[in-house]
Amino acid sequence: MPTVEVGDLKDGDFLLDVREDDEWQAGHAAGALHIPLSEFVARYGELTEAAPQDGRVNVICRSGGRSAQVTMYLVQQGIDAVNVAGGMQHWEAAGRPVVTDAGEPGFVV
């Protein structure tokens, strides 16, 4: 399983958040693309349109389980994808900003 640590991500790296709507609304990484796991197959085209053509897709969820499933799927499709170890829990613990859609401080549920 290709994996990346939160500390190895740089500002501007492409981030795909596969958590569900209530988790996203509580708080997420600014600039992340949100496609819930439950809608992923139906909305796959949104990812292929938004993802950098020659860049990596960093996939994140709450703790790493759901994002691992999506990462494996993307790798099978020939996409350079990695699972963000520890998910948003590690993101928040590392002091990375967590925001709401309104740009206010958020939190991980």
mmCIF file of N, CA, C and O in Angstrom, residues 31-101:
data_model
loop_
_atom_site.group_PDB
_atom_site.id
_atom_site.type_symbol
_atom_site.label_atom_id
_atom_site.label_comp_id
_atom_site.label_asym_id
_atom_site.label_seq_id
_atom_site.Cartn_x
_atom_site.Cartn_y
_atom_site.Cartn_z
ATOM 1 N N GLY A 31 -8.705 23.365 0.672
ATOM 2 C CA GLY A 31 -8.294 23.046 -0.682
ATOM 3 C C GLY A 31 -8.461 21.598 -1.085
ATOM 4 O O GLY A 31 -8.219 21.243 -2.246
ATOM 5 N N ALA A 32 -8.873 20.736 -0.161
ATOM 6 C CA ALA A 32 -9.059 19.321 -0.499
ATOM 7 C C ALA A 32 -10.290 19.145 -1.387
ATOM 8 O O ALA A 32 -11.246 19.916 -1.309
ATOM 9 N N LEU A 33 -10.261 18.129 -2.231
ATOM 10 C CA LEU A 33 -11.423 17.735 -3.019
ATOM 11 C C LEU A 33 -12.203 16.735 -2.184
ATOM 12 O O LEU A 33 -11.624 15.771 -1.674
ATOM 13 N N HIS A 34 -13.506 16.953 -2.039
ATOM 14 C CA HIS A 34 -14.333 16.069 -1.222
ATOM 15 C C HIS A 34 -15.213 15.197 -2.106
ATOM 16 O O HIS A 34 -16.093 15.694 -2.811
ATOM 17 N N ILE A 35 -14.946 13.902 -2.082
ATOM 18 C CA ILE A 35 -15.821 12.915 -2.717
ATOM 19 C C ILE A 35 -15.989 11.777 -1.707
ATOM 20 O O ILE A 35 -15.077 10.985 -1.498
ATOM 21 N N PRO A 36 -17.150 11.721 -1.027
ATOM 22 C CA PRO A 36 -17.349 10.674 -0.015
ATOM 23 C C PRO A 36 -17.200 9.276 -0.609
ATOM 24 O O PRO A 36 -17.566 9.042 -1.772
ATOM 25 N N LEU A 37 -16.674 8.357 0.183
ATOM 26 C CA LEU A 37 -16.510 6.981 -0.256
ATOM 27 C C LEU A 37 -17.828 6.425 -0.786
ATOM 28 O O LEU A 37 -17.852 5.743 -1.806
ATOM 29 N N SER A 38 -18.936 6.751 -0.135
ATOM 30 C CA SER A 38 -20.241 6.221 -0.541
ATOM 31 C C SER A 38 -20.677 6.712 -1.919
ATOM 32 O O SER A 38 -21.570 6.133 -2.533
ATOM 33 N N GLU A 39 -20.047 7.758 -2.436
ATOM 34 C CA GLU A 39 -20.389 8.319 -3.747
ATOM 35 C C GLU A 39 -19.227 8.215 -4.739
ATOM 36 O O GLU A 39 -19.323 8.708 -5.865
ATOM 37 N N PHE A 40 -18.140 7.581 -4.324
ATOM 38 C CA PHE A 40 -16.905 7.656 -5.085
ATOM 39 C C PHE A 40 -17.030 7.131 -6.519
ATOM 40 O O PHE A 40 -16.610 7.785 -7.466
ATOM 41 N N VAL A 41 -17.610 5.957 -6.686
ATOM 42 C CA VAL A 41 -17.681 5.374 -8.029
ATOM 43 C C VAL A 41 -18.516 6.266 -8.949
ATOM 44 O O VAL A 41 -18.117 6.545 -10.078
ATOM 45 N N ALA A 42 -19.641 6.752 -8.461
ATOM 46 C CA ALA A 42 -20.521 7.600 -9.279
ATOM 47 C C ALA A 42 -19.869 8.936 -9.622
ATOM 48 O O ALA A 42 -20.164 9.527 -10.658
ATOM 49 N N ARG A 43 -18.979 9.423 -8.761
ATOM 50 C CA ARG A 43 -18.364 10.742 -8.947
ATOM 51 C C ARG A 43 -16.897 10.665 -9.366
ATOM 52 O O ARG A 43 -16.190 11.665 -9.337
ATOM 53 N N TYR A 44 -16.458 9.504 -9.806
ATOM 54 C CA TYR A 44 -15.066 9.277 -10.183
ATOM 55 C C TYR A 44 -14.568 10.303 -11.201
ATOM 56 O O TYR A 44 -13.436 10.769 -11.130
ATOM 57 N N GLY A 45 -15.420 10.693 -12.125
ATOM 58 C CA GLY A 45 -15.042 11.661 -13.145
ATOM 59 C C GLY A 45 -14.612 12.997 -12.562
ATOM 60 O O GLY A 45 -13.753 13.690 -13.130
ATOM 61 N N GLU A 46 -15.192 13.389 -11.424
ATOM 62 C CA GLU A 46 -14.795 14.636 -10.774
ATOM 63 C C GLU A 46 -13.332 14.579 -10.355
ATOM 64 O O GLU A 46 -12.612 15.571 -10.443
ATOM 65 N N LEU A 47 -12.907 13.411 -9.902
ATOM 66 C CA LEU A 47 -11.508 13.251 -9.503
ATOM 67 C C LEU A 47 -10.596 13.348 -10.716
ATOM 68 O O LEU A 47 -9.602 14.070 -10.685
ATOM 69 N N THR A 48 -10.936 12.648 -11.780
ATOM 70 C CA THR A 48 -10.052 12.649 -12.942
ATOM 71 C C THR A 48 -9.962 14.039 -13.575
ATOM 72 O O THR A 48 -8.934 14.388 -14.140
ATOM 73 N N GLU A 49 -11.021 14.841 -13.445
ATOM 74 C CA GLU A 49 -10.975 16.215 -13.955
ATOM 75 C C GLU A 49 -10.131 17.127 -13.073
ATOM 76 O O GLU A 49 -9.447 18.015 -13.567
ATOM 77 N N ALA A 50 -10.198 16.918 -11.762
ATOM 78 C CA ALA A 50 -9.539 17.826 -10.816
ATOM 79 C C ALA A 50 -8.087 17.455 -10.510
ATOM 80 O O ALA A 50 -7.280 18.321 -10.190
ATOM 81 N N ALA A 51 -7.770 16.178 -10.581
ATOM 82 C CA ALA A 51 -6.434 15.719 -10.190
ATOM 83 C C ALA A 51 -5.382 16.209 -11.173
ATOM 84 O O ALA A 51 -5.635 16.306 -12.365
ATOM 85 N N PRO A 52 -4.191 16.512 -10.673
ATOM 86 C CA PRO A 52 -3.099 16.911 -11.571
ATOM 87 C C PRO A 52 -2.752 15.757 -12.518
ATOM 88 O O PRO A 52 -2.695 14.609 -12.100
ATOM 89 N N GLN A 53 -2.551 16.071 -13.772
ATOM 90 C CA GLN A 53 -2.313 15.031 -14.785
ATOM 91 C C GLN A 53 -1.079 14.188 -14.482
ATOM 92 O O GLN A 53 -1.100 12.981 -14.654
ATOM 93 N N ASP A 54 -0.004 14.819 -14.062
ATOM 94 C CA ASP A 54 1.227 14.083 -13.789
ATOM 95 C C ASP A 54 1.596 14.136 -12.313
ATOM 96 O O ASP A 54 2.752 13.941 -11.956
ATOM 97 N N GLY A 55 0.603 14.400 -11.477
ATOM 98 C CA GLY A 55 0.859 14.523 -10.045
ATOM 99 C C GLY A 55 0.260 13.376 -9.263
ATOM 100 O O GLY A 55 -0.420 12.512 -9.800
ATOM 101 N N ARG A 56 0.509 13.420 -7.985
ATOM 102 C CA ARG A 56 0.062 12.364 -7.094
ATOM 103 C C ARG A 56 -1.251 12.756 -6.430
ATOM 104 O O ARG A 56 -1.460 13.913 -6.086
ATOM 105 N N VAL A 57 -2.113 11.763 -6.207
ATOM 106 C CA VAL A 57 -3.356 11.950 -5.472
ATOM 107 C C VAL A 57 -3.123 11.420 -4.058
ATOM 108 O O VAL A 57 -2.865 10.235 -3.862
ATOM 109 N N ASN A 58 -3.187 12.317 -3.076
ATOM 110 C CA ASN A 58 -3.041 11.945 -1.670
ATOM 111 C C ASN A 58 -4.450 11.747 -1.119
ATOM 112 O O ASN A 58 -5.241 12.690 -1.100
ATOM 113 N N VAL A 59 -4.765 10.526 -0.691
ATOM 114 C CA VAL A 59 -6.125 10.188 -0.272
ATOM 115 C C VAL A 59 -6.180 10.148 1.247
ATOM 116 O O VAL A 59 -5.352 9.512 1.899
ATOM 117 N N ILE A 60 -7.206 10.831 1.813
ATOM 118 C CA ILE A 60 -7.311 10.942 3.265
ATOM 119 C C ILE A 60 -8.737 10.662 3.717
ATOM 120 O O ILE A 60 -9.700 10.948 2.998
ATOM 121 N N CYS A 61 -8.870 10.066 4.895
ATOM 122 C CA CYS A 61 -10.169 9.894 5.559
ATOM 123 C C CYS A 61 -9.950 10.219 7.037
ATOM 124 O O CYS A 61 -9.081 11.015 7.362
ATOM 125 N N ARG A 62 -10.694 9.636 7.922
ATOM 126 C CA ARG A 62 -10.542 9.945 9.347
ATOM 127 C C ARG A 62 -9.270 9.322 9.919
ATOM 128 O O ARG A 62 -8.480 9.988 10.570
ATOM 129 N N SER A 63 -9.090 8.012 9.649
ATOM 130 C CA SER A 63 -7.940 7.335 10.254
ATOM 131 C C SER A 63 -7.105 6.520 9.280
ATOM 132 O O SER A 63 -6.042 6.047 9.647
ATOM 133 N N GLY A 64 -7.569 6.336 8.060
ATOM 134 C CA GLY A 64 -6.767 5.654 7.057
ATOM 135 C C GLY A 64 -7.384 4.426 6.417
ATOM 136 O O GLY A 64 -6.851 3.909 5.439
ATOM 137 N N GLY A 65 -8.495 3.930 6.940
ATOM 138 C CA GLY A 65 -9.112 2.721 6.396
ATOM 139 C C GLY A 65 -9.836 2.932 5.076
ATOM 140 O O GLY A 65 -9.585 2.224 4.095
ATOM 141 N N ARG A 66 -10.734 3.901 5.050
ATOM 142 C CA ARG A 66 -11.484 4.170 3.817
ATOM 143 C C ARG A 66 -10.564 4.699 2.731
ATOM 144 O O ARG A 66 -10.697 4.334 1.557
ATOM 145 N N SER A 67 -9.621 5.541 3.119
ATOM 146 C CA SER A 67 -8.700 6.084 2.121
ATOM 147 C C SER A 67 -7.804 4.984 1.550
ATOM 148 O O SER A 67 -7.410 5.045 0.388
ATOM 149 N N ALA A 68 -7.512 3.961 2.333
ATOM 150 C CA ALA A 68 -6.719 2.839 1.825
ATOM 151 C C ALA A 68 -7.484 2.115 0.723
ATOM 152 O O ALA A 68 -6.891 1.731 -0.299
ATOM 153 N N GLN A 69 -8.789 1.939 0.903
ATOM 154 C CA GLN A 69 -9.614 1.288 -0.121
ATOM 155 C C GLN A 69 -9.586 2.089 -1.422
ATOM 156 O O GLN A 69 -9.416 1.533 -2.509
ATOM 157 N N VAL A 70 -9.758 3.401 -1.309
ATOM 158 C CA VAL A 70 -9.770 4.255 -2.497
ATOM 159 C C VAL A 70 -8.387 4.281 -3.139
ATOM 160 O O VAL A 70 -8.260 4.226 -4.364
ATOM 161 N N THR A 71 -7.344 4.344 -2.332
ATOM 162 C CA THR A 71 -5.979 4.340 -2.869
ATOM 163 C C THR A 71 -5.739 3.081 -3.701
ATOM 164 O O THR A 71 -5.215 3.162 -4.822
ATOM 165 N N MET A 72 -6.116 1.936 -3.172
ATOM 166 C CA MET A 72 -5.912 0.683 -3.906
ATOM 167 C C MET A 72 -6.682 0.704 -5.226
ATOM 168 O O MET A 72 -6.167 0.279 -6.257
ATOM 169 N N TYR A 73 -7.897 1.210 -5.215
ATOM 170 C CA TYR A 73 -8.692 1.310 -6.432
ATOM 171 C C TYR A 73 -7.999 2.210 -7.452
ATOM 172 O O TYR A 73 -7.883 1.858 -8.634
ATOM 173 N N LEU A 74 -7.541 3.371 -7.005
ATOM 174 C CA LEU A 74 -6.898 4.321 -7.911
ATOM 175 C C LEU A 74 -5.615 3.746 -8.504
ATOM 176 O O LEU A 74 -5.346 3.912 -9.703
ATOM 177 N N VAL A 75 -4.830 3.061 -7.682
ATOM 178 C CA VAL A 75 -3.595 2.439 -8.170
ATOM 179 C C VAL A 75 -3.937 1.409 -9.254
ATOM 180 O O VAL A 75 -3.260 1.332 -10.285
ATOM 181 N N GLN A 76 -5.002 0.651 -9.050
ATOM 182 C CA GLN A 76 -5.425 -0.332 -10.045
ATOM 183 C C GLN A 76 -5.850 0.342 -11.355
ATOM 184 O O GLN A 76 -5.767 -0.267 -12.420
ATOM 185 N N GLN A 77 -6.287 1.592 -11.269
ATOM 186 C CA GLN A 77 -6.671 2.355 -12.460
ATOM 187 C C GLN A 77 -5.473 3.035 -13.114
ATOM 188 O O GLN A 77 -5.626 3.770 -14.086
ATOM 189 N N GLY A 78 -4.284 2.845 -12.544
ATOM 190 C CA GLY A 78 -3.077 3.426 -13.111
ATOM 191 C C GLY A 78 -2.788 4.842 -12.631
ATOM 192 O O GLY A 78 -1.949 5.537 -13.202
ATOM 193 N N ILE A 79 -3.474 5.271 -11.573
ATOM 194 C CA ILE A 79 -3.279 6.614 -11.028
ATOM 195 C C ILE A 79 -2.234 6.552 -9.914
ATOM 196 O O ILE A 79 -2.238 5.634 -9.094
ATOM 197 N N ASP A 80 -1.350 7.541 -9.886
ATOM 198 C CA ASP A 80 -0.344 7.657 -8.830
ATOM 199 C C ASP A 80 -1.061 8.153 -7.576
ATOM 200 O O ASP A 80 -1.345 9.340 -7.437
ATOM 201 N N ALA A 81 -1.421 7.231 -6.690
ATOM 202 C CA ALA A 81 -2.176 7.570 -5.488
ATOM 203 C C ALA A 81 -1.497 6.979 -4.263
ATOM 204 O O ALA A 81 -0.892 5.911 -4.332
ATOM 205 N N VAL A 82 -1.595 7.712 -3.135
ATOM 206 C CA VAL A 82 -1.042 7.243 -1.867
ATOM 207 C C VAL A 82 -2.049 7.502 -0.754
ATOM 208 O O VAL A 82 -2.832 8.447 -0.812
ATOM 209 N N ASN A 83 -2.006 6.653 0.241
ATOM 210 C CA ASN A 83 -2.859 6.777 1.412
ATOM 211 C C ASN A 83 -2.149 7.660 2.440
ATOM 212 O O ASN A 83 -0.966 7.454 2.717
ATOM 213 N N VAL A 84 -2.859 8.631 3.000
ATOM 214 C CA VAL A 84 -2.284 9.484 4.036
ATOM 215 C C VAL A 84 -2.402 8.739 5.370
ATOM 216 O O VAL A 84 -3.500 8.518 5.877
ATOM 217 N N ALA A 85 -1.265 8.320 5.906
ATOM 218 C CA ALA A 85 -1.219 7.530 7.139
ATOM 219 C C ALA A 85 -1.870 8.284 8.298
ATOM 220 O O ALA A 85 -1.561 9.446 8.533
ATOM 221 N N GLY A 86 -2.770 7.616 8.987
ATOM 222 C CA GLY A 86 -3.412 8.208 10.161
ATOM 223 C C GLY A 86 -4.533 9.176 9.854
ATOM 224 O O GLY A 86 -5.213 9.650 10.751
ATOM 225 N N GLY A 87 -4.709 9.503 8.582
ATOM 226 C CA GLY A 87 -5.823 10.336 8.150
ATOM 227 C C GLY A 87 -5.900 11.701 8.807
ATOM 228 O O GLY A 87 -4.894 12.285 9.225
ATOM 229 N N MET A 88 -7.126 12.216 8.872
ATOM 230 C CA MET A 88 -7.354 13.546 9.438
ATOM 231 C C MET A 88 -7.022 13.600 10.927
ATOM 232 O O MET A 88 -6.701 14.667 11.448
ATOM 233 N N GLN A 89 -7.053 12.466 11.611
ATOM 234 C CA GLN A 89 -6.653 12.466 13.025
ATOM 235 C C GLN A 89 -5.189 12.867 13.147
ATOM 236 O O GLN A 89 -4.838 13.680 13.996
ATOM 237 N N HIS A 90 -4.329 12.317 12.291
ATOM 238 C CA HIS A 90 -2.907 12.688 12.325
ATOM 239 C C HIS A 90 -2.706 14.099 11.782
ATOM 240 O O HIS A 90 -1.827 14.824 12.255
ATOM 241 N N TRP A 91 -3.513 14.473 10.783
ATOM 242 C CA TRP A 91 -3.446 15.823 10.208
ATOM 243 C C TRP A 91 -3.665 16.851 11.320
ATOM 244 O O TRP A 91 -2.874 17.772 11.494
ATOM 245 N N GLU A 92 -4.738 16.669 12.077
ATOM 246 C CA GLU A 92 -5.072 17.600 13.156
ATOM 247 C C GLU A 92 -4.021 17.560 14.261
ATOM 248 O O GLU A 92 -3.584 18.599 14.755
ATOM 249 N N ALA A 93 -3.567 16.350 14.625
ATOM 250 C CA ALA A 93 -2.563 16.195 15.682
ATOM 251 C C ALA A 93 -1.232 16.844 15.298
ATOM 252 O O ALA A 93 -0.486 17.308 16.170
ATOM 253 N N ALA A 94 -0.947 16.910 13.990
ATOM 254 C CA ALA A 94 0.296 17.520 13.516
ATOM 255 C C ALA A 94 0.202 19.048 13.467
ATOM 256 O O ALA A 94 1.159 19.718 13.103
ATOM 257 N N GLY A 95 -0.968 19.582 13.846
ATOM 258 C CA GLY A 95 -1.133 21.034 13.853
ATOM 259 C C GLY A 95 -1.489 21.621 12.504
ATOM 260 O O GLY A 95 -1.462 22.838 12.325
ATOM 261 N N ARG A 96 -1.841 20.762 11.549
ATOM 262 C CA ARG A 96 -2.263 21.255 10.239
ATOM 263 C C ARG A 96 -3.650 21.881 10.373
ATOM 264 O O ARG A 96 -4.468 21.423 11.157
ATOM 265 N N PRO A 97 -3.937 22.924 9.608
ATOM 266 C CA PRO A 97 -5.231 23.592 9.745
ATOM 267 C C PRO A 97 -6.404 22.710 9.328
ATOM 268 O O PRO A 97 -6.337 21.991 8.336
ATOM 269 N N VAL A 98 -7.454 22.770 10.128
ATOM 270 C CA VAL A 98 -8.724 22.097 9.862
ATOM 271 C C VAL A 98 -9.776 23.199 9.837
ATOM 272 O O VAL A 98 -9.907 23.947 10.806
ATOM 273 N N VAL A 99 -10.490 23.313 8.716
ATOM 274 C CA VAL A 99 -11.432 24.415 8.540
ATOM 275 C C VAL A 99 -12.807 23.900 8.114
ATOM 276 O O VAL A 99 -12.955 22.785 7.639
ATOM 277 N N THR A 100 -13.813 24.763 8.274
ATOM 278 C CA THR A 100 -15.155 24.482 7.776
ATOM 279 C C THR A 100 -15.269 25.089 6.382
ATOM 280 O O THR A 100 -14.383 25.809 5.925
ATOM 281 N N ASP A 101 -16.395 24.868 5.725
ATOM 282 C CA ASP A 101 -16.619 25.466 4.404
ATOM 283 C C ASP A 101 -16.613 26.995 4.477
ATOM 284 O O ASP A 101 -16.277 27.656 3.501
#
